[in-house]
Short mmCIF file of C-alpha atoms in Angstrom, two decimals:
data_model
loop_
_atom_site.label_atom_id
_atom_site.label_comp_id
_atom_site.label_asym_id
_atom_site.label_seq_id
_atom_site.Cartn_x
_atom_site.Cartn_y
_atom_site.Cartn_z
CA UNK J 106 0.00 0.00 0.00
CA UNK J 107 0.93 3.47 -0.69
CA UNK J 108 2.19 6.29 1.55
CA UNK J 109 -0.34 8.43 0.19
CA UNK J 110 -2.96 5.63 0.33
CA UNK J 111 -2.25 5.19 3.84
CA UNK J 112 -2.70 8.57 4.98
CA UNK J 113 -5.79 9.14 3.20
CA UNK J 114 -7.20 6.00 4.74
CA UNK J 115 -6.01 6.97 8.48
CA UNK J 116 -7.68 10.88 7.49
CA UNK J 117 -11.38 9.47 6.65
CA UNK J 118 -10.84 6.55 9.47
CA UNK J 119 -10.47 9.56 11.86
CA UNK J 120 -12.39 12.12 10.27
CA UNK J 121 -15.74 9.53 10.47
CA UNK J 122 -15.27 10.04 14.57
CA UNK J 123 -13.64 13.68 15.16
CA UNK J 124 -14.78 13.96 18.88
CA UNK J 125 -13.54 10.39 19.58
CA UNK J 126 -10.26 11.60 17.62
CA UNK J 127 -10.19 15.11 19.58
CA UNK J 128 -10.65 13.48 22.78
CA UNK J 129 -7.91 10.35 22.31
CA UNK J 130 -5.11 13.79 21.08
CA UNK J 131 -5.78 15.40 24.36
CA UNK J 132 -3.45 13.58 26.27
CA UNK J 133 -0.60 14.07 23.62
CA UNK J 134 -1.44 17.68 22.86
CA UNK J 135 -1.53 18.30 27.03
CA UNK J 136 1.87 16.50 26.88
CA UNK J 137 3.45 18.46 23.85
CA UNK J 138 2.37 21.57 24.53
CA UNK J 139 3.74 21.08 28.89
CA UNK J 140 7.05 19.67 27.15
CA UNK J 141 6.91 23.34 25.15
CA UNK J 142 6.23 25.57 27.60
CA UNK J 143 8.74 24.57 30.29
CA UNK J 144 11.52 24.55 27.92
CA UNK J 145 10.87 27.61 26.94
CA UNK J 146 10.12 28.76 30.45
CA UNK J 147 13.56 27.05 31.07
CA UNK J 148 15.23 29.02 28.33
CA UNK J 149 13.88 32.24 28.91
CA UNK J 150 15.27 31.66 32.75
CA UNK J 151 18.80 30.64 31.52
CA UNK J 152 19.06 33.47 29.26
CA UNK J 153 17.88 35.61 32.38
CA UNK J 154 20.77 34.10 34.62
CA UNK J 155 23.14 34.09 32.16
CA UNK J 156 22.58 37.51 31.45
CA UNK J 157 23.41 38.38 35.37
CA UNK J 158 27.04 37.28 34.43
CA UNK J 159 27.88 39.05 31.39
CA UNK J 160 28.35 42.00 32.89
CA UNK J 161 31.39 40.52 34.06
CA UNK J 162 34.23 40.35 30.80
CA UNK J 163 35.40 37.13 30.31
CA UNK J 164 38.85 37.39 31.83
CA UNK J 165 37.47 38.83 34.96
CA UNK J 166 37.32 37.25 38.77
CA UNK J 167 35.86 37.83 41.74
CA UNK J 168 36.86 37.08 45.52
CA UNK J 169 34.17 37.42 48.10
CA UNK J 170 34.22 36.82 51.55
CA UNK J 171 33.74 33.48 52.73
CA UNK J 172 33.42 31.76 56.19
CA UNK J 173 36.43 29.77 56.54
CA UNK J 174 36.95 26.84 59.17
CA UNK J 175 35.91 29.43 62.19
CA UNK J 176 32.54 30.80 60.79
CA UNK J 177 31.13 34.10 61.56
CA UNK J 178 31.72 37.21 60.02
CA UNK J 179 35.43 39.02 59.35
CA UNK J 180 35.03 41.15 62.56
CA UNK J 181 34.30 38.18 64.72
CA UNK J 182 37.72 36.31 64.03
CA UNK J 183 40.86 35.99 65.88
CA UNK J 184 44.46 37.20 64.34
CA UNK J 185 42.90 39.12 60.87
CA UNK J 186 40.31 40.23 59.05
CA UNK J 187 39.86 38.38 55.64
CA UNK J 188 40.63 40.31 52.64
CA UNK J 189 42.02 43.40 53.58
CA UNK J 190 44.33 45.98 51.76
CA UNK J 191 47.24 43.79 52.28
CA UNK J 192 45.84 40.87 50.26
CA UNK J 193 45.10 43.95 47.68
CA UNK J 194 48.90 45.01 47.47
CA UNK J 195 49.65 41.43 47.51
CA UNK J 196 47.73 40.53 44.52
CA UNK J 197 48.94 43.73 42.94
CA UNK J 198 51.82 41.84 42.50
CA UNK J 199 51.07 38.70 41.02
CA UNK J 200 51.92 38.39 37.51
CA UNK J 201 48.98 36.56 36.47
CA UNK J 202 46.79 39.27 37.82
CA UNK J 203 46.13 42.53 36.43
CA UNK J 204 43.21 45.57 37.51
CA UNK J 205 42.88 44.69 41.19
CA UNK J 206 39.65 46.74 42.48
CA UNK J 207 39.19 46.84 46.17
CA UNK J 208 35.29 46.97 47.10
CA UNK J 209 33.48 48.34 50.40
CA UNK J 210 30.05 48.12 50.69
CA UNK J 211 28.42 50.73 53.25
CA UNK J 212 25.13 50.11 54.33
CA UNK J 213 23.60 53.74 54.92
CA UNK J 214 20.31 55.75 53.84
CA UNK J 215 21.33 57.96 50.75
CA UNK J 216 18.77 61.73 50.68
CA UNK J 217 18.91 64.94 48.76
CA UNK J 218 16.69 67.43 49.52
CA UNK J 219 13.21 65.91 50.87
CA UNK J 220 14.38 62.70 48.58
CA UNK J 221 15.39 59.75 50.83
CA UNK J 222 16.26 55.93 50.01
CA UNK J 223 18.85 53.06 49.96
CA UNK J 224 20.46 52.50 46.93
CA UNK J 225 23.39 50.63 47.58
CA UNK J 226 27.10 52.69 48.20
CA UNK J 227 29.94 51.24 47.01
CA UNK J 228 33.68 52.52 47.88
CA UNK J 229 35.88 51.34 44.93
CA UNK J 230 38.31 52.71 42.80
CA UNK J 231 38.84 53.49 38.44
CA UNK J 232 39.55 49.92 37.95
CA UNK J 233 35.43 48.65 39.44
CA UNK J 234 33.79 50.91 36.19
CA UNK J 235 36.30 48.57 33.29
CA UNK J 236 36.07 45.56 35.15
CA UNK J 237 32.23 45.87 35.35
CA UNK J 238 32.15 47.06 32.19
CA UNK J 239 30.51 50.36 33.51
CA UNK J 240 29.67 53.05 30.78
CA UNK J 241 29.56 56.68 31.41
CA UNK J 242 26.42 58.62 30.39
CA UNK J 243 27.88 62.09 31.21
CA UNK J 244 30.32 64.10 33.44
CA UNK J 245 33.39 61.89 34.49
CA UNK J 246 34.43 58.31 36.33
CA UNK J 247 36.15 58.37 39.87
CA UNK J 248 39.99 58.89 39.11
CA UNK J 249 42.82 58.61 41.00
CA UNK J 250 43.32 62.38 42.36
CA UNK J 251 39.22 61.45 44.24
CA UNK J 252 41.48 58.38 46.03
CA UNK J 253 44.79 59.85 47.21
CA UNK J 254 42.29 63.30 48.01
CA UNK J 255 39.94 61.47 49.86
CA UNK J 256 37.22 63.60 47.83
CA UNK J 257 33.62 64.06 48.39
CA UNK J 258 32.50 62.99 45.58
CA UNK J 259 30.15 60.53 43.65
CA UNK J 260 29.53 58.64 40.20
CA UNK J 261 25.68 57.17 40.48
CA UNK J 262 23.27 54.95 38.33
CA UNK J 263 20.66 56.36 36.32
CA UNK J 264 18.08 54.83 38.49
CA UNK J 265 19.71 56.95 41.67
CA UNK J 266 19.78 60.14 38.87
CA UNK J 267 16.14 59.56 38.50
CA UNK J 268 14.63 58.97 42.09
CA UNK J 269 16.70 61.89 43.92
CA UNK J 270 16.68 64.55 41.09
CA UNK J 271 13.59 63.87 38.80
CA UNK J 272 13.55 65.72 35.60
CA UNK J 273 16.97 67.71 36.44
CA UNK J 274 20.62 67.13 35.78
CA UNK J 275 22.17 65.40 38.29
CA UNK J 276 26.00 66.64 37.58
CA UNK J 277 26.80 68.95 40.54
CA UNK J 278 24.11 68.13 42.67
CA UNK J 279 24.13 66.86 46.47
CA UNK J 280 23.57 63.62 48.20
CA UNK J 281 24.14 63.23 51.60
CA UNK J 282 25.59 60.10 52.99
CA UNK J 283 26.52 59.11 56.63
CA UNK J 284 26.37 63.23 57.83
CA UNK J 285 28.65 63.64 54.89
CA UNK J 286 27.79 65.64 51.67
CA UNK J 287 28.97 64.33 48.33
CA UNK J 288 28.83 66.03 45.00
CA UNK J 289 28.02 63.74 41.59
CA UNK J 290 30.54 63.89 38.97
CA UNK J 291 29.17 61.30 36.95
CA UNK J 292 26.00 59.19 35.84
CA UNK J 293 26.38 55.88 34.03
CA UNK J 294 24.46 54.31 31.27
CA UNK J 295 22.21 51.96 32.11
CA UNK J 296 23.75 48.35 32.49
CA UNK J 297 20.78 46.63 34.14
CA UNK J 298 21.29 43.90 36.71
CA UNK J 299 24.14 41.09 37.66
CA UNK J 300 23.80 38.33 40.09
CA UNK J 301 20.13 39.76 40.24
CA UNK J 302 21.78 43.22 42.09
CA UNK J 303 20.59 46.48 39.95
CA UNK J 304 23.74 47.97 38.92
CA UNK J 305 21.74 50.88 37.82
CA UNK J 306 20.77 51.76 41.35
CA UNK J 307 24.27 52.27 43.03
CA UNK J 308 26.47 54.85 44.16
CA UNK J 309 30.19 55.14 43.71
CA UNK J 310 32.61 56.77 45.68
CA UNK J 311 36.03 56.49 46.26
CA UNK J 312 37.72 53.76 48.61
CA UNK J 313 39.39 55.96 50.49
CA UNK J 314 36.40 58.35 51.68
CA UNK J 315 34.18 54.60 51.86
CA UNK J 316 37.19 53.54 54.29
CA UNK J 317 37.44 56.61 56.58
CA UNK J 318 33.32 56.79 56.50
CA UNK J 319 32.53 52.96 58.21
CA UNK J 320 35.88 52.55 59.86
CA UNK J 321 36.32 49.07 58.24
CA UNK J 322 39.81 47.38 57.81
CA UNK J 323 38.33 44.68 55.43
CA UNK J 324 37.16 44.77 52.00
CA UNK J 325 34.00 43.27 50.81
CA UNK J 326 34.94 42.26 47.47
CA UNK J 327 38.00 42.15 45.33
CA UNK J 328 37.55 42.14 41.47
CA UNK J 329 40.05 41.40 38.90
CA UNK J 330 41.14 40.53 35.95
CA UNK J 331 43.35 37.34 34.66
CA UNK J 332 46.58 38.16 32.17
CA UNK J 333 45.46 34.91 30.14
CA UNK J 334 45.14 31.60 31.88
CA UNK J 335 42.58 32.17 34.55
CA UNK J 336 42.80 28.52 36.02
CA UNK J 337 46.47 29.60 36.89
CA UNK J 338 45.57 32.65 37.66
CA UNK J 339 42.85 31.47 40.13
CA UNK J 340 45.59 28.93 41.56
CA UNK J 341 48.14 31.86 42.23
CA UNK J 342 45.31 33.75 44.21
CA UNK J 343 44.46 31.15 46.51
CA UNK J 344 47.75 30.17 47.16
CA UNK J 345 48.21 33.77 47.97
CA UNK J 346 45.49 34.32 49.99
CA UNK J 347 45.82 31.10 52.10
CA UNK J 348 49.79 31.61 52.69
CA UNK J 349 48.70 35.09 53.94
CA UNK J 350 46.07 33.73 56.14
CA UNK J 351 47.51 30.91 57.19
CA UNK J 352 45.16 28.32 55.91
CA UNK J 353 46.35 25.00 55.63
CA UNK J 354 44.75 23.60 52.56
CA UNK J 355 46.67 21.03 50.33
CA UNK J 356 43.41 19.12 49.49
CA UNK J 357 41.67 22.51 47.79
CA UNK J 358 38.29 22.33 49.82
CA UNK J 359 36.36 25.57 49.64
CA UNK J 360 35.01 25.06 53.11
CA UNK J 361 38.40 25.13 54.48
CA UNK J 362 38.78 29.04 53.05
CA UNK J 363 37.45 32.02 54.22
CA UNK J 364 37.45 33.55 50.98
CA UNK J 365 35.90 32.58 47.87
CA UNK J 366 37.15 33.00 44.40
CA UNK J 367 34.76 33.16 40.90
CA UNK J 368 35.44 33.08 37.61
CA UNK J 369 32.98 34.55 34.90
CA UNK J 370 33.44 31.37 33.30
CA UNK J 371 32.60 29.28 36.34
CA UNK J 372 29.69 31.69 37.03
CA UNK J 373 27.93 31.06 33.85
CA UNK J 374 28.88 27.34 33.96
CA UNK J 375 27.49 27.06 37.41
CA UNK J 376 23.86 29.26 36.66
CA UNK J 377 23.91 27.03 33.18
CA UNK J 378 23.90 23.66 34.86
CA UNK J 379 21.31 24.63 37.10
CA UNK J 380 19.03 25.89 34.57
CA UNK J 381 19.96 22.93 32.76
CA UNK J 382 18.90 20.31 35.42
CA UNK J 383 15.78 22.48 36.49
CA UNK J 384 14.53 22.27 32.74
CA UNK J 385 15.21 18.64 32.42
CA UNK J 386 13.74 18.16 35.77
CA UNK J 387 10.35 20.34 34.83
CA UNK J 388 10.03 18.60 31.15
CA UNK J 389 10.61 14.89 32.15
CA UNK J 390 7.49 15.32 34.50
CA UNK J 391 5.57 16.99 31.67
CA UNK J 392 6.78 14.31 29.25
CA UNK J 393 4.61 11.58 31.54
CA UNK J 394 1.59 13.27 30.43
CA UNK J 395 2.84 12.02 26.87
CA UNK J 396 3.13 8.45 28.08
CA UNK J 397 -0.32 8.66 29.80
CA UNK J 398 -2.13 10.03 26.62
CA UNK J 399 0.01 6.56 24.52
CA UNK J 400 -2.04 4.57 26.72
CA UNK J 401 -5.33 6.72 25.96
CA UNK J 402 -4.48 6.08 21.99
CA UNK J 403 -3.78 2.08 22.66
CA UNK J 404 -7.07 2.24 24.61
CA UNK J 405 -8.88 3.97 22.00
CA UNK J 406 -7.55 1.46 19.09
CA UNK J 407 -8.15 -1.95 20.56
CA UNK J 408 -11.66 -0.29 20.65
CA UNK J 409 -11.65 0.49 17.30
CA UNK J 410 -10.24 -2.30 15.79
CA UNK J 411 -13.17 -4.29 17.36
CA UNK J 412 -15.64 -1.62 16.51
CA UNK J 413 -14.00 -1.95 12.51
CA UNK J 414 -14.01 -5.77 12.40
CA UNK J 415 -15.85 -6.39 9.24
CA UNK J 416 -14.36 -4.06 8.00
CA UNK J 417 -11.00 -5.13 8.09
CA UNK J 418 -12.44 -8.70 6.98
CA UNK J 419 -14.09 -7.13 3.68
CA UNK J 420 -10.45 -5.49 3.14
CA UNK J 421 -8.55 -9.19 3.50
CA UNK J 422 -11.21 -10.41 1.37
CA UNK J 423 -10.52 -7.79 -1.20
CA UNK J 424 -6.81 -8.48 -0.95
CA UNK J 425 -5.37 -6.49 1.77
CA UNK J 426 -2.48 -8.69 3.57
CA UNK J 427 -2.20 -8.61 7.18
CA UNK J 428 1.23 -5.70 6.48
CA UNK J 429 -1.02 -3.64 4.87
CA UNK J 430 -3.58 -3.90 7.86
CA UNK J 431 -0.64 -3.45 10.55
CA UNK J 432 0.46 -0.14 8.23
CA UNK J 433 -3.03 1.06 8.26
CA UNK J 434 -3.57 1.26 11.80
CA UNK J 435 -0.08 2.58 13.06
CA UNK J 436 -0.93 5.49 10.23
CA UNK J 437 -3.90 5.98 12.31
CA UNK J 438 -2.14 5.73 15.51
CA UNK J 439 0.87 7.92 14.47
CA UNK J 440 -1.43 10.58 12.41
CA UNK J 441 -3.64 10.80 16.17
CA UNK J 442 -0.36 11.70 18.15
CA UNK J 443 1.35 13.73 15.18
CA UNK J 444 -1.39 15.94 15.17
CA UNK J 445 -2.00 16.19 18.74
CA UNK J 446 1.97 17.13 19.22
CA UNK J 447 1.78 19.97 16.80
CA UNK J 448 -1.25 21.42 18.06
CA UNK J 449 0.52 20.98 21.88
CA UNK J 450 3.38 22.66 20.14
CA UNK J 451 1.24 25.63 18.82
CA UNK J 452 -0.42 25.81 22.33
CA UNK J 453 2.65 25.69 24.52
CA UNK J 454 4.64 28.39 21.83
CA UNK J 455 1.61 30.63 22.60
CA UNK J 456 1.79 30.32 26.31
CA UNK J 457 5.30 30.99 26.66
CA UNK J 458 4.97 34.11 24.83
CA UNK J 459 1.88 34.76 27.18
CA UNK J 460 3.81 34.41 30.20
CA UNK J 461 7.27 36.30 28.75
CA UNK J 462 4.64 39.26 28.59
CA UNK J 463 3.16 39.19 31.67
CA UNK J 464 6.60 38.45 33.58
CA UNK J 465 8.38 40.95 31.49
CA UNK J 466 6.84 43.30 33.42
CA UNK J 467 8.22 42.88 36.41
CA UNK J 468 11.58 41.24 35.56
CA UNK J 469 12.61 43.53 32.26
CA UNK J 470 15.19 40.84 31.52
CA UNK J 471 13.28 37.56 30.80
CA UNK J 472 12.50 37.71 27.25
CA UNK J 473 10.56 35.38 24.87
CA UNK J 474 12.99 32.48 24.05
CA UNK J 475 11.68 28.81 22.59
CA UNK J 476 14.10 25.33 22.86
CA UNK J 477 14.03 24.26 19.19
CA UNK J 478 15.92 20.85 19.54
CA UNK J 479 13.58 20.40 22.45
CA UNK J 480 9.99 21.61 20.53
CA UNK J 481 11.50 18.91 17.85
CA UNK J 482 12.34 16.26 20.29
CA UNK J 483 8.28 16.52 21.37
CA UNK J 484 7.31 15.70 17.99
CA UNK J 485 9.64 12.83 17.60
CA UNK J 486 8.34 11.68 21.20
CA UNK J 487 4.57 11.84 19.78
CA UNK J 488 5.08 10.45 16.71
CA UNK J 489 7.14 7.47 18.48
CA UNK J 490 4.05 7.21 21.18
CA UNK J 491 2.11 6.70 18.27
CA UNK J 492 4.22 3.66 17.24
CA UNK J 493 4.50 2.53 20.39
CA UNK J 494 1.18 2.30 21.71
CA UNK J 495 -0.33 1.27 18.24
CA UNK J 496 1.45 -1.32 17.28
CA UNK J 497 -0.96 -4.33 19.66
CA UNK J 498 -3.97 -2.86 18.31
CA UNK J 499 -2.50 -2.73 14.98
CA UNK J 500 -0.86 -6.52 15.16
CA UNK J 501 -4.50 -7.97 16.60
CA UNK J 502 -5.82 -6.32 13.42
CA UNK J 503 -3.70 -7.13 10.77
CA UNK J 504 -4.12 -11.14 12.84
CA UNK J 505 -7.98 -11.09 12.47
CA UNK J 506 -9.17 -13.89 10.73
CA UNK J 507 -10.97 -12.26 7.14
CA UNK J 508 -13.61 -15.33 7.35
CA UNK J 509 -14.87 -14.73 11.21
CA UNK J 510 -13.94 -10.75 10.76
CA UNK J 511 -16.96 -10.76 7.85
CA UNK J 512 -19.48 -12.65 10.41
CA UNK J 513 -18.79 -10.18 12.89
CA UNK J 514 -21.82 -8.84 14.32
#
């Protein structure tokens, strides 16, 4: 028999019962269109954690503060506090290291005027806007004379621009800090979020005022930037670090440190493998609902092939062999979950763009985004459902007896 004789016969087989039909593709299109929408739910999320790391250039590190054997934060320990200006100077000197920025973060209430809030305050110096990649908008970046001057001065976000001086130019203009008063120099371009923290909401000012200001002798973070091999690079800093703090730590276990080093690269590698296994985790549970609506089509073909029993006998009678019976149903069975999976495809492409809109709204950066080997991998899975579950209906079919199958009542 004939492809095209084949799929005309499975179109008026299923076209003589379209509710049955409609009903038996539910499953599959349910299953489809869940395998759809979480993958694209799943991509949409990736891109939106992946995008929190690309602020960060791809030969630049970060050390944060960690806990280290003893626990507790850097003020609490005995004999030093972790990553202080020493370990700055230090690193300074390594040759696999290059742009060392020093970070303090001070935790104060920022106003101007009647204008009050909390954007975060950074102390930092130059080196924070390049290895951030930091644009400026207008006016001028913290320099070098604002550090060894101990200046009163700021660089802020546009979102800071826009809550404390609405509708006028910030350059000039004061914002009062800790009882001290600082005048902006500079407002950045807008560079969004990373590691979900709005960049666009901070303000900058120079290490040496942030240092004087909270009284701390530790930093917060210490960004750099590797000279071209970062896993030696990140080897020389932890050797550093641990000689200089006296951790023992041949066996290189992070719990053991009270600092913690990051790679760009290990930061998108990290976020990717968890979206990764969160998607495959969220689709595998919506792929059941494929298996369940399989046994919905084997279910509703057994049923048919006893409801078409003459008239599979009058087709052996007319010539038909038993292949040509076997071919006949699985093009049924196949056609049923083929259809089904790209109506579940259509469905699940038009509630992920449903969803991108409505949480676009409050999270700017997850965008539309669709899993193409994935949307293809649910049509494969339908068809092969189709296959699957079809082929016992199909064989008992094809096995009927044409003599009894034409007595059938």
């Amino acid at each position: 028999m004939r492809t095209s004789d084949l799929l005309h016969s499975a179109v008026v087989a299923l076209s003589a019962n379209r509710a049955r039909a409609a009903l038996t593709m539910l499953g599959i299109v349910i299953g489809v269109a869940s395998v759809t929408l979480m993958t694209g739910i799943g991509a949409s999320m990736e891109g939106v954690i992946l995008g929190q790391v690309s602020v960060l250039g791809p030969d630049s590190m970060v050390i944060f503060l960690g806990k280290g054997p003893e626990g507790g934060t850097p003020q609490a320990r005995s004999g030093f506090d972790s990553l202080t200006f020493e370990d700055v100077e230090a690193l300074q000197k390594l040759t696999t290291v290059t742009g060392v920025a020093p970070v303090i973060l001070i935790t104060s209430k920022v106003s101007s005027g009647r204008e009050e809030g909390e954007p975060q305050v950074i102390g930092t110096t130059p080196l924070y806007f390049s290895d951030l990649k930091l644009t400026l908008a207008r006016g001028r970046l913290l320099d070098d004379t604002d550090l060894a001057g101990a200046k009163n001065v700021a660089v802020i976000g546009p979102d800071v621009a826009a809550d404390f001086f609405p509708g006028g130019d910030p350059l000039g203009r004061k914002l009062q800090i800790m009882g001290r008063s600082f005048t902006v120099v500079g407002l950045l371009e807008a560079a969004g979020s990373a590691f979900f923290t709005n960049l666009d909401e901070r303000v900058y000012l120079p290490l040496s005022v942030a240092k004087s200001m909270t009284g701390q002798n530790y930093l917060s973070v210490i960004s750099f930037r590797h000279t071209g091999d970062a896993e030696l690079s990140m080897a020389d800093v932890k050797a550093l670090l641990r000689q200089r703090h006296r951790i023992q730590n041949p066996a290189d276990d992070a719990d053991l440190d009270d600092f913690i080093v990051r790679s760009s690269d290990q930061a998108r590698e990290l976020f990717g493998t968890v979206s990764f296994g969160l998607t495959a985790f969220i689709t595998l549970i919506a792929a059941i609902s494929l298996v369940v609506g399989g046994i919905g089509i084997m279910n509703i073909m057994l049923v048919t092939v006893t409801e078409r029993t003459r008239e599979i006998g009058l087709r052996k009678a007319l010539g038909a062999t038993p292949s040509d019976i076997l071919l006949q149903f699985l093009a049924e069975a196949v056609a049923l979950t083929l259809t089904g999976g790209c109506i579940g495809v259509v469905l699940g492409i038009v509630f992920a763009a449903l969803i991108s809109l409505g949480v676009g709204i409050v999270l700017p950066e997850y965008g539309f985004a669709l899993n193409g080997v994935a949307i293809v991998v649910a049509i494969v899975m339908a068809a092969f459902t189709g296959l699957l579950f079809g082929i016992e209906p199909a064989r008992r079919a094809s096995r009927l007896n044409p003599v009894e199958a034409l007595r059938y009542e």
